[in-house]
Amino acid sequence: MSRRTESPDELVARARDGEARAIGRLISQVEDGSSLLREVMAALTPYAGRAHVVGLTGSPGVGKSTSTNALVAELRGRDLRVGVLAIDPSSPHSGGALLGDRIRMSEHATDPGVFIRSMAARGHLGGVSRATPQALRVLDAAGCDVILVETVGVGQSEVEIARLADTTIVLLAPGMGDGIQAAKAGILEIGDVYVINKADRDGADQVRRDLRSMLALAERPEGAWRPPVLKTVASAGEGAAEVVDAIDAHRAWAGESGELERRRVRRARDEIEAIALTALRERWGSVDEGNRLDGLAAAVVAGESDPYAAADGLLDD
């Protein structure tokens, strides 16, 4: 006897009730580009828009997973429902997430108020997965108050998280040359909260002074948010409360100043553009299957046409 396929509305209803299996299935449909994805997004829309999205980025080795784990514990202590999207490097064989943060955050695995999902980057640059915006919508509609997005950890290409998050946390650590890396990677422009993790190590105070000095050089208009520089020892849970307080303060400022609305409109704009470009690529595939492109290329090589005229002809087709 075959099992009845659940409709998107049924899956969304179960996800709204906090059922982890339903949430997981919805995110899987997002990652796999299910044919039901349009219906799923339509069913989620009335319930989305409440969660605060917090991005965590930084160089490999700064303790992003440990910091995420500490923040989850602090947020749960404040009786908030938490979603975690941990973007991992992709397996070259299966395309799936290579590391799996659910193992690293196992202490929260049985907490019904926490949903943790590892997502594979699948070659997408910027430290996040192409499916991240839709996965955020799933967790938002499922009732998460805060969604933590932990990036891959690939260094200078991770600035894309700032276009996804309502609040971006940049993690640094002493002894890793992070003062120099901060300037190189452009992270001075994307951070809303800076956290020096592993602050029990030598050099933490120097990193903090250097970072504060660099931030002070940035020109900020009157009333602009001034990013705090905090210290934590995430492995011991030290400093997590101060980080959550800073997130709350930034959220309040962003709401009052209109920045939160601007960021969310930008995020929706990027999402719409990505969906449209994906659709165009699919249409391009059908054009490329014929001989039209080869014929145009041959005409360019023969000097009978130029690349721009050939491209115009292809678009007209």
mmCIF file of C-alpha atoms in Angstrom:
data_model
loop_
_atom_site.group_PDB
_atom_site.id
_atom_site.type_symbol
_atom_site.label_atom_id
_atom_site.label_comp_id
_atom_site.label_asym_id
_atom_site.label_seq_id
_atom_site.Cartn_x
_atom_site.Cartn_y
_atom_site.Cartn_z
ATOM 1 C CA MET A 1 0.000 0.000 0.000
ATOM 2 C CA SER A 2 1.563 3.323 -1.068
ATOM 3 C CA ARG A 3 1.806 6.157 1.396
ATOM 4 C CA ARG A 4 -0.307 9.226 0.615
ATOM 5 C CA THR A 5 1.793 12.226 -0.370
ATOM 6 C CA GLU A 6 1.180 15.137 1.974
ATOM 7 C CA SER A 7 0.195 18.444 0.449
ATOM 8 C CA PRO A 8 2.314 21.566 1.106
ATOM 9 C CA ASP A 9 -0.490 22.963 3.278
ATOM 10 C CA GLU A 10 -0.448 19.819 5.452
ATOM 11 C CA LEU A 11 3.350 19.909 5.816
ATOM 12 C CA VAL A 12 3.273 23.600 6.710
ATOM 13 C CA ALA A 13 0.546 22.999 9.312
ATOM 14 C CA ARG A 14 2.657 20.287 10.949
ATOM 15 C CA ALA A 15 5.724 22.511 10.836
ATOM 16 C CA ARG A 16 3.719 25.281 12.488
ATOM 17 C CA ASP A 17 2.977 22.828 15.299
ATOM 18 C CA GLY A 18 6.713 22.436 15.807
ATOM 19 C CA GLU A 19 7.075 18.972 14.290
ATOM 20 C CA ALA A 20 10.759 18.584 13.442
ATOM 21 C CA ARG A 21 10.137 15.946 10.775
ATOM 22 C CA ALA A 22 7.834 18.272 8.840
ATOM 23 C CA ILE A 23 10.301 21.162 9.103
ATOM 24 C CA GLY A 24 13.068 18.896 7.863
ATOM 25 C CA ARG A 25 11.006 17.709 4.906
ATOM 26 C CA LEU A 26 10.183 21.275 3.906
ATOM 27 C CA ILE A 27 13.865 22.280 3.981
ATOM 28 C CA SER A 28 14.731 19.159 1.970
ATOM 29 C CA GLN A 29 12.224 20.240 -0.669
ATOM 30 C CA VAL A 30 13.922 23.637 -0.726
ATOM 31 C CA GLU A 31 17.397 22.108 -1.131
ATOM 32 C CA ASP A 32 16.267 19.658 -3.802
ATOM 33 C CA GLY A 33 14.339 22.244 -5.799
ATOM 34 C CA SER A 34 11.113 20.252 -5.504
ATOM 35 C CA SER A 35 8.397 20.733 -8.101
ATOM 36 C CA LEU A 36 6.144 21.637 -5.164
ATOM 37 C CA LEU A 37 8.410 24.496 -4.065
ATOM 38 C CA ARG A 38 6.154 27.231 -5.403
ATOM 39 C CA GLU A 39 3.202 25.813 -3.474
ATOM 40 C CA VAL A 40 5.341 25.420 -0.350
ATOM 41 C CA MET A 41 6.502 29.057 -0.449
ATOM 42 C CA ALA A 42 2.935 30.260 -1.009
ATOM 43 C CA ALA A 43 1.734 28.232 1.980
ATOM 44 C CA LEU A 44 4.555 29.590 4.189
ATOM 45 C CA THR A 45 4.143 33.266 3.289
ATOM 46 C CA PRO A 46 1.288 34.179 5.686
ATOM 47 C CA TYR A 47 3.329 32.964 8.658
ATOM 48 C CA ALA A 48 6.785 34.368 7.814
ATOM 49 C CA GLY A 49 8.349 37.703 8.728
ATOM 50 C CA ARG A 50 8.606 37.455 12.517
ATOM 51 C CA ALA A 51 11.953 35.756 13.185
ATOM 52 C CA HIS A 52 15.172 37.723 13.673
ATOM 53 C CA VAL A 53 17.952 36.357 11.455
ATOM 54 C CA VAL A 54 21.448 36.459 12.953
ATOM 55 C CA GLY A 55 24.473 35.624 10.810
ATOM 56 C CA LEU A 56 27.728 34.371 12.301
ATOM 57 C CA THR A 57 30.837 34.621 10.164
ATOM 58 C CA GLY A 58 34.583 34.608 10.576
ATOM 59 C CA SER A 59 37.742 32.839 9.546
ATOM 60 C CA PRO A 60 38.132 29.084 10.067
ATOM 61 C CA GLY A 61 39.194 28.248 13.614
ATOM 62 C CA VAL A 62 37.587 31.186 15.421
ATOM 63 C CA GLY A 63 34.968 28.918 16.993
ATOM 64 C CA LYS A 64 31.810 29.620 15.000
ATOM 65 C CA SER A 65 30.126 26.315 15.885
ATOM 66 C CA THR A 66 31.070 26.612 19.561
ATOM 67 C CA SER A 67 29.811 30.195 19.618
ATOM 68 C CA THR A 68 26.572 29.179 17.922
ATOM 69 C CA ASN A 69 26.121 26.450 20.523
ATOM 70 C CA ALA A 70 26.641 28.961 23.356
ATOM 71 C CA LEU A 71 24.167 31.424 21.816
ATOM 72 C CA VAL A 72 21.539 28.697 21.437
ATOM 73 C CA ALA A 73 21.879 27.885 25.153
ATOM 74 C CA GLU A 74 21.539 31.562 26.111
ATOM 75 C CA LEU A 75 18.542 32.138 23.826
ATOM 76 C CA ARG A 76 16.792 29.037 25.149
ATOM 77 C CA GLY A 77 17.447 30.326 28.661
ATOM 78 C CA ARG A 78 15.364 33.339 27.633
ATOM 79 C CA ASP A 79 12.561 31.031 26.470
ATOM 80 C CA LEU A 80 13.022 31.755 22.772
ATOM 81 C CA ARG A 81 12.551 29.210 19.981
ATOM 82 C CA VAL A 82 15.754 28.898 17.973
ATOM 83 C CA GLY A 83 16.526 27.678 14.471
ATOM 84 C CA VAL A 84 20.077 27.007 13.301
ATOM 85 C CA LEU A 85 21.219 26.744 9.694
ATOM 86 C CA ALA A 86 24.817 25.572 9.686
ATOM 87 C CA ILE A 87 26.279 25.902 6.201
ATOM 88 C CA ASP A 88 28.930 23.251 5.710
ATOM 89 C CA PRO A 89 31.391 22.482 2.920
ATOM 90 C CA SER A 90 29.936 20.083 0.371
ATOM 91 C CA SER A 91 31.059 16.521 -0.104
ATOM 92 C CA PRO A 92 32.682 16.223 -3.553
ATOM 93 C CA HIS A 93 30.935 12.870 -3.979
ATOM 94 C CA SER A 94 27.383 13.271 -2.689
ATOM 95 C CA GLY A 95 27.055 17.071 -2.701
ATOM 96 C CA GLY A 96 25.790 16.834 0.879
ATOM 97 C CA ALA A 97 27.013 18.645 3.981
ATOM 98 C CA LEU A 98 30.473 17.381 4.869
ATOM 99 C CA LEU A 99 30.708 18.095 8.589
ATOM 100 C CA GLY A 100 27.254 18.136 10.129
ATOM 101 C CA ASP A 101 26.786 20.640 12.965
ATOM 102 C CA ARG A 102 23.963 18.605 14.457
ATOM 103 C CA ILE A 103 26.684 16.357 15.878
ATOM 104 C CA ARG A 104 28.647 19.299 17.237
ATOM 105 C CA MET A 105 25.519 20.753 18.885
ATOM 106 C CA SER A 106 24.223 17.427 20.161
ATOM 107 C CA GLU A 107 23.320 18.824 23.585
ATOM 108 C CA HIS A 108 20.404 20.684 21.950
ATOM 109 C CA ALA A 109 19.327 17.800 19.717
ATOM 110 C CA THR A 110 16.488 16.661 21.980
ATOM 111 C CA ASP A 111 15.213 20.165 22.778
ATOM 112 C CA PRO A 112 11.874 20.686 20.971
ATOM 113 C CA GLY A 113 12.514 24.432 21.047
ATOM 114 C CA VAL A 114 15.598 24.092 18.838
ATOM 115 C CA PHE A 115 15.824 22.992 15.207
ATOM 116 C CA ILE A 116 19.325 22.475 13.771
ATOM 117 C CA ARG A 117 19.965 21.802 10.096
ATOM 118 C CA SER A 118 23.262 21.381 8.282
ATOM 119 C CA MET A 119 23.085 22.594 4.695
ATOM 120 C CA ALA A 120 25.669 21.990 1.998
ATOM 121 C CA ALA A 121 27.144 25.037 0.264
ATOM 122 C CA ARG A 122 27.175 22.982 -2.994
ATOM 123 C CA GLY A 123 29.797 25.194 -4.550
ATOM 124 C CA HIS A 124 27.933 28.449 -3.885
ATOM 125 C CA LEU A 125 30.418 31.190 -3.001
ATOM 126 C CA GLY A 126 29.900 33.619 -0.163
ATOM 127 C CA GLY A 127 29.841 31.175 2.738
ATOM 128 C CA VAL A 128 26.138 30.326 2.441
ATOM 129 C CA SER A 129 23.970 27.964 0.422
ATOM 130 C CA ARG A 130 21.867 29.056 -2.556
ATOM 131 C CA ALA A 131 18.832 27.580 -0.769
ATOM 132 C CA THR A 132 19.408 29.535 2.455
ATOM 133 C CA PRO A 133 16.765 32.288 1.883
ATOM 134 C CA GLN A 134 13.971 29.745 1.386
ATOM 135 C CA ALA A 135 15.195 27.642 4.327
ATOM 136 C CA LEU A 136 15.034 30.778 6.476
ATOM 137 C CA ARG A 137 11.425 31.226 5.405
ATOM 138 C CA VAL A 138 10.634 27.663 6.525
ATOM 139 C CA LEU A 139 12.115 28.177 10.007
ATOM 140 C CA ASP A 140 10.505 31.601 10.311
ATOM 141 C CA ALA A 141 7.050 30.238 9.507
ATOM 142 C CA ALA A 142 7.652 27.285 11.844
ATOM 143 C CA GLY A 143 7.686 29.692 14.786
ATOM 144 C CA CYS A 144 11.385 30.330 15.433
ATOM 145 C CA ASP A 145 12.003 33.586 17.277
ATOM 146 C CA VAL A 146 15.674 33.725 16.297
ATOM 147 C CA ILE A 147 17.438 31.968 13.412
ATOM 148 C CA LEU A 148 21.223 31.615 13.589
ATOM 149 C CA VAL A 149 23.032 31.171 10.268
ATOM 150 C CA GLU A 150 26.578 29.889 10.639
ATOM 151 C CA THR A 151 28.659 30.337 7.482
ATOM 152 C CA VAL A 152 31.124 27.854 6.006
ATOM 153 C CA GLY A 153 34.304 29.536 7.185
ATOM 154 C CA VAL A 154 36.144 30.280 3.981
ATOM 155 C CA GLY A 155 37.544 33.693 4.836
ATOM 156 C CA GLN A 156 37.159 36.681 2.553
ATOM 157 C CA SER A 157 34.175 35.500 0.488
ATOM 158 C CA GLU A 158 31.788 35.349 3.440
ATOM 159 C CA VAL A 159 30.455 38.892 3.227
ATOM 160 C CA GLU A 160 27.281 37.615 1.537
ATOM 161 C CA ILE A 161 25.865 36.747 4.965
ATOM 162 C CA ALA A 162 25.353 40.478 5.572
ATOM 163 C CA ARG A 163 22.777 40.508 2.768
ATOM 164 C CA LEU A 164 20.847 37.673 4.423
ATOM 165 C CA ALA A 165 20.975 38.611 8.093
ATOM 166 C CA ASP A 166 19.126 41.186 10.160
ATOM 167 C CA THR A 167 22.144 41.258 12.475
ATOM 168 C CA THR A 168 25.636 40.114 11.463
ATOM 169 C CA ILE A 169 28.121 38.896 14.070
ATOM 170 C CA VAL A 170 31.776 38.782 13.036
ATOM 171 C CA LEU A 171 33.926 36.432 15.093
ATOM 172 C CA LEU A 172 37.648 36.890 15.558
ATOM 173 C CA ALA A 173 40.241 35.212 17.759
ATOM 174 C CA PRO A 174 43.684 36.174 19.116
ATOM 175 C CA GLY A 175 46.759 34.692 17.552
ATOM 176 C CA MET A 176 45.266 34.377 14.067
ATOM 177 C CA GLY A 177 46.223 37.720 12.571
ATOM 178 C CA ASP A 178 42.591 38.748 12.689
ATOM 179 C CA GLY A 179 43.406 42.419 13.081
ATOM 180 C CA ILE A 180 44.936 42.400 9.599
ATOM 181 C CA GLN A 181 42.330 40.017 8.195
ATOM 182 C CA ALA A 182 39.558 42.328 9.351
ATOM 183 C CA ALA A 183 40.817 45.048 7.046
ATOM 184 C CA LYS A 184 41.529 42.644 4.164
ATOM 185 C CA ALA A 185 38.225 40.823 4.163
ATOM 186 C CA GLY A 186 36.087 43.930 4.307
ATOM 187 C CA ILE A 187 34.407 42.667 7.457
ATOM 188 C CA LEU A 188 34.699 46.129 9.002
ATOM 189 C CA GLU A 189 31.859 47.057 6.672
ATOM 190 C CA ILE A 190 29.511 44.150 7.400
ATOM 191 C CA GLY A 191 29.648 43.561 11.159
ATOM 192 C CA ASP A 192 26.929 44.776 13.510
ATOM 193 C CA VAL A 193 28.507 43.036 16.502
ATOM 194 C CA TYR A 194 32.157 42.007 16.759
ATOM 195 C CA VAL A 195 33.078 39.155 19.061
ATOM 196 C CA ILE A 196 36.593 38.169 20.040
ATOM 197 C CA ASN A 197 36.261 34.523 20.986
ATOM 198 C CA LYS A 198 38.869 32.508 22.906
ATOM 199 C CA ALA A 199 39.404 35.657 24.952
ATOM 200 C CA ASP A 200 41.234 33.668 27.630
ATOM 201 C CA ARG A 201 44.225 33.492 25.274
ATOM 202 C CA ASP A 202 47.074 35.977 25.162
ATOM 203 C CA GLY A 203 46.532 38.833 22.772
ATOM 204 C CA ALA A 204 42.746 39.122 23.092
ATOM 205 C CA ASP A 205 42.915 42.636 24.556
ATOM 206 C CA GLN A 206 45.273 43.741 21.782
ATOM 207 C CA VAL A 207 42.908 42.428 19.090
ATOM 208 C CA ARG A 208 40.085 44.306 20.789
ATOM 209 C CA ARG A 209 42.071 47.569 20.869
ATOM 210 C CA ASP A 210 43.133 47.192 17.226
ATOM 211 C CA LEU A 211 39.589 46.453 16.119
ATOM 212 C CA ARG A 212 38.147 49.377 18.051
ATOM 213 C CA SER A 213 40.758 51.671 16.505
ATOM 214 C CA MET A 214 39.883 50.519 12.977
ATOM 215 C CA LEU A 215 36.156 50.865 13.624
ATOM 216 C CA ALA A 216 36.698 54.376 14.974
ATOM 217 C CA LEU A 217 38.198 55.406 11.622
ATOM 218 C CA ALA A 218 35.001 54.558 9.763
ATOM 219 C CA GLU A 219 32.794 57.526 8.915
ATOM 220 C CA ARG A 220 29.310 57.037 10.335
ATOM 221 C CA PRO A 221 26.402 59.490 10.089
ATOM 222 C CA GLU A 222 24.774 60.822 13.230
ATOM 223 C CA GLY A 223 22.473 58.242 14.781
ATOM 224 C CA ALA A 224 24.159 55.341 13.001
ATOM 225 C CA TRP A 225 24.708 52.044 14.788
ATOM 226 C CA ARG A 226 28.126 51.747 16.413
ATOM 227 C CA PRO A 227 29.172 48.084 16.545
ATOM 228 C CA PRO A 228 30.275 46.894 19.988
ATOM 229 C CA VAL A 229 33.404 44.780 20.371
ATOM 230 C CA LEU A 230 32.804 41.996 22.886
ATOM 231 C CA LYS A 231 34.899 39.189 24.338
ATOM 232 C CA THR A 232 33.761 35.603 24.852
ATOM 233 C CA VAL A 233 35.025 32.181 25.803
ATOM 234 C CA ALA A 234 32.346 30.237 23.972
ATOM 235 C CA SER A 235 33.592 26.824 25.070
ATOM 236 C CA ALA A 236 32.741 27.821 28.648
ATOM 237 C CA GLY A 237 29.639 29.823 27.749
ATOM 238 C CA GLU A 238 31.279 33.034 28.956
ATOM 239 C CA GLY A 239 30.080 36.245 27.329
ATOM 240 C CA ALA A 240 27.100 34.706 25.512
ATOM 241 C CA ALA A 241 24.616 36.805 27.512
ATOM 242 C CA GLU A 242 26.374 40.026 26.482
ATOM 243 C CA VAL A 243 26.284 38.959 22.828
ATOM 244 C CA VAL A 244 22.529 38.275 22.973
ATOM 245 C CA ASP A 245 22.023 41.651 24.690
ATOM 246 C CA ALA A 246 23.932 43.298 21.820
ATOM 247 C CA ILE A 247 21.740 41.466 19.276
ATOM 248 C CA ASP A 248 18.645 42.752 21.071
ATOM 249 C CA ALA A 249 20.035 46.297 21.128
ATOM 250 C CA HIS A 250 20.830 46.185 17.418
ATOM 251 C CA ARG A 251 17.389 44.802 16.624
ATOM 252 C CA ALA A 252 15.748 47.646 18.549
ATOM 253 C CA TRP A 253 17.897 50.271 16.790
ATOM 254 C CA ALA A 254 17.290 48.715 13.364
ATOM 255 C CA GLY A 255 13.539 48.649 13.958
ATOM 256 C CA GLU A 256 13.397 52.280 15.068
ATOM 257 C CA SER A 257 15.719 53.589 12.342
ATOM 258 C CA GLY A 258 14.077 51.704 9.487
ATOM 259 C CA GLU A 259 17.249 49.714 8.787
ATOM 260 C CA LEU A 260 15.531 46.415 9.578
ATOM 261 C CA GLU A 261 12.887 47.054 6.918
ATOM 262 C CA ARG A 262 15.545 48.102 4.399
ATOM 263 C CA ARG A 263 17.554 44.941 4.993
ATOM 264 C CA ARG A 264 14.527 42.693 4.662
ATOM 265 C CA VAL A 265 13.428 44.380 1.438
ATOM 266 C CA ARG A 266 16.945 43.916 0.073
ATOM 267 C CA ARG A 267 16.895 40.263 1.117
ATOM 268 C CA ALA A 268 13.566 39.716 -0.628
ATOM 269 C CA ARG A 269 14.860 41.526 -3.706
ATOM 270 C CA ASP A 270 17.942 39.283 -3.856
ATOM 271 C CA GLU A 271 15.730 36.207 -3.422
ATOM 272 C CA ILE A 272 13.400 37.254 -6.251
ATOM 273 C CA GLU A 273 16.352 38.002 -8.524
ATOM 274 C CA ALA A 274 17.957 34.617 -7.773
ATOM 275 C CA ILE A 275 14.722 32.767 -8.559
ATOM 276 C CA ALA A 276 14.301 34.691 -11.817
ATOM 277 C CA LEU A 277 17.906 34.038 -12.871
ATOM 278 C CA THR A 278 17.490 30.337 -12.119
ATOM 279 C CA ALA A 279 14.424 30.255 -14.362
ATOM 280 C CA LEU A 280 16.375 32.022 -17.109
ATOM 281 C CA ARG A 281 19.196 29.488 -16.823
ATOM 282 C CA GLU A 282 16.691 26.676 -17.241
ATOM 283 C CA ARG A 283 15.337 28.349 -20.388
ATOM 284 C CA TRP A 284 18.887 28.877 -21.612
ATOM 285 C CA GLY A 285 19.465 25.143 -21.298
ATOM 286 C CA SER A 286 16.677 24.453 -23.773
ATOM 287 C CA VAL A 287 18.196 26.964 -26.211
ATOM 288 C CA ASP A 288 21.658 25.465 -25.845
ATOM 289 C CA GLU A 289 20.357 21.981 -26.652
ATOM 290 C CA GLY A 290 19.708 22.927 -30.286
ATOM 291 C CA ASN A 291 22.161 23.900 -32.990
ATOM 292 C CA ARG A 292 21.315 27.604 -32.894
ATOM 293 C CA LEU A 293 24.180 28.536 -30.567
ATOM 294 C CA ASP A 294 26.733 26.523 -32.550
ATOM 295 C CA GLY A 295 25.603 28.232 -35.738
ATOM 296 C CA LEU A 296 25.939 31.685 -34.194
ATOM 297 C CA ALA A 297 29.387 30.806 -32.827
ATOM 298 C CA ALA A 298 30.512 29.591 -36.223
ATOM 299 C CA ALA A 299 29.290 32.857 -37.788
ATOM 300 C CA VAL A 300 31.360 34.869 -35.278
ATOM 301 C CA VAL A 301 34.468 32.793 -36.006
ATOM 302 C CA ALA A 302 33.933 33.225 -39.755
ATOM 303 C CA GLY A 303 33.680 36.985 -39.351
ATOM 304 C CA GLU A 304 30.087 37.033 -40.539
ATOM 305 C CA SER A 305 28.783 38.354 -37.229
ATOM 306 C CA ASP A 306 30.047 39.832 -33.965
ATOM 307 C CA PRO A 307 29.447 38.428 -30.450
ATOM 308 C CA TYR A 308 26.987 41.152 -29.470
ATOM 309 C CA ALA A 309 24.854 40.692 -32.567
ATOM 310 C CA ALA A 310 24.953 36.924 -32.051
ATOM 311 C CA ALA A 311 23.881 37.318 -28.408
ATOM 312 C CA ASP A 312 21.011 39.588 -29.474
ATOM 313 C CA GLY A 313 19.913 36.962 -31.959
ATOM 314 C CA LEU A 314 19.988 34.265 -29.315
ATOM 315 C CA LEU A 315 17.929 36.379 -26.918
ATOM 316 C CA ASP A 316 15.410 37.127 -29.675
ATOM 317 C CA ASP A 317 14.978 33.377 -30.168
#
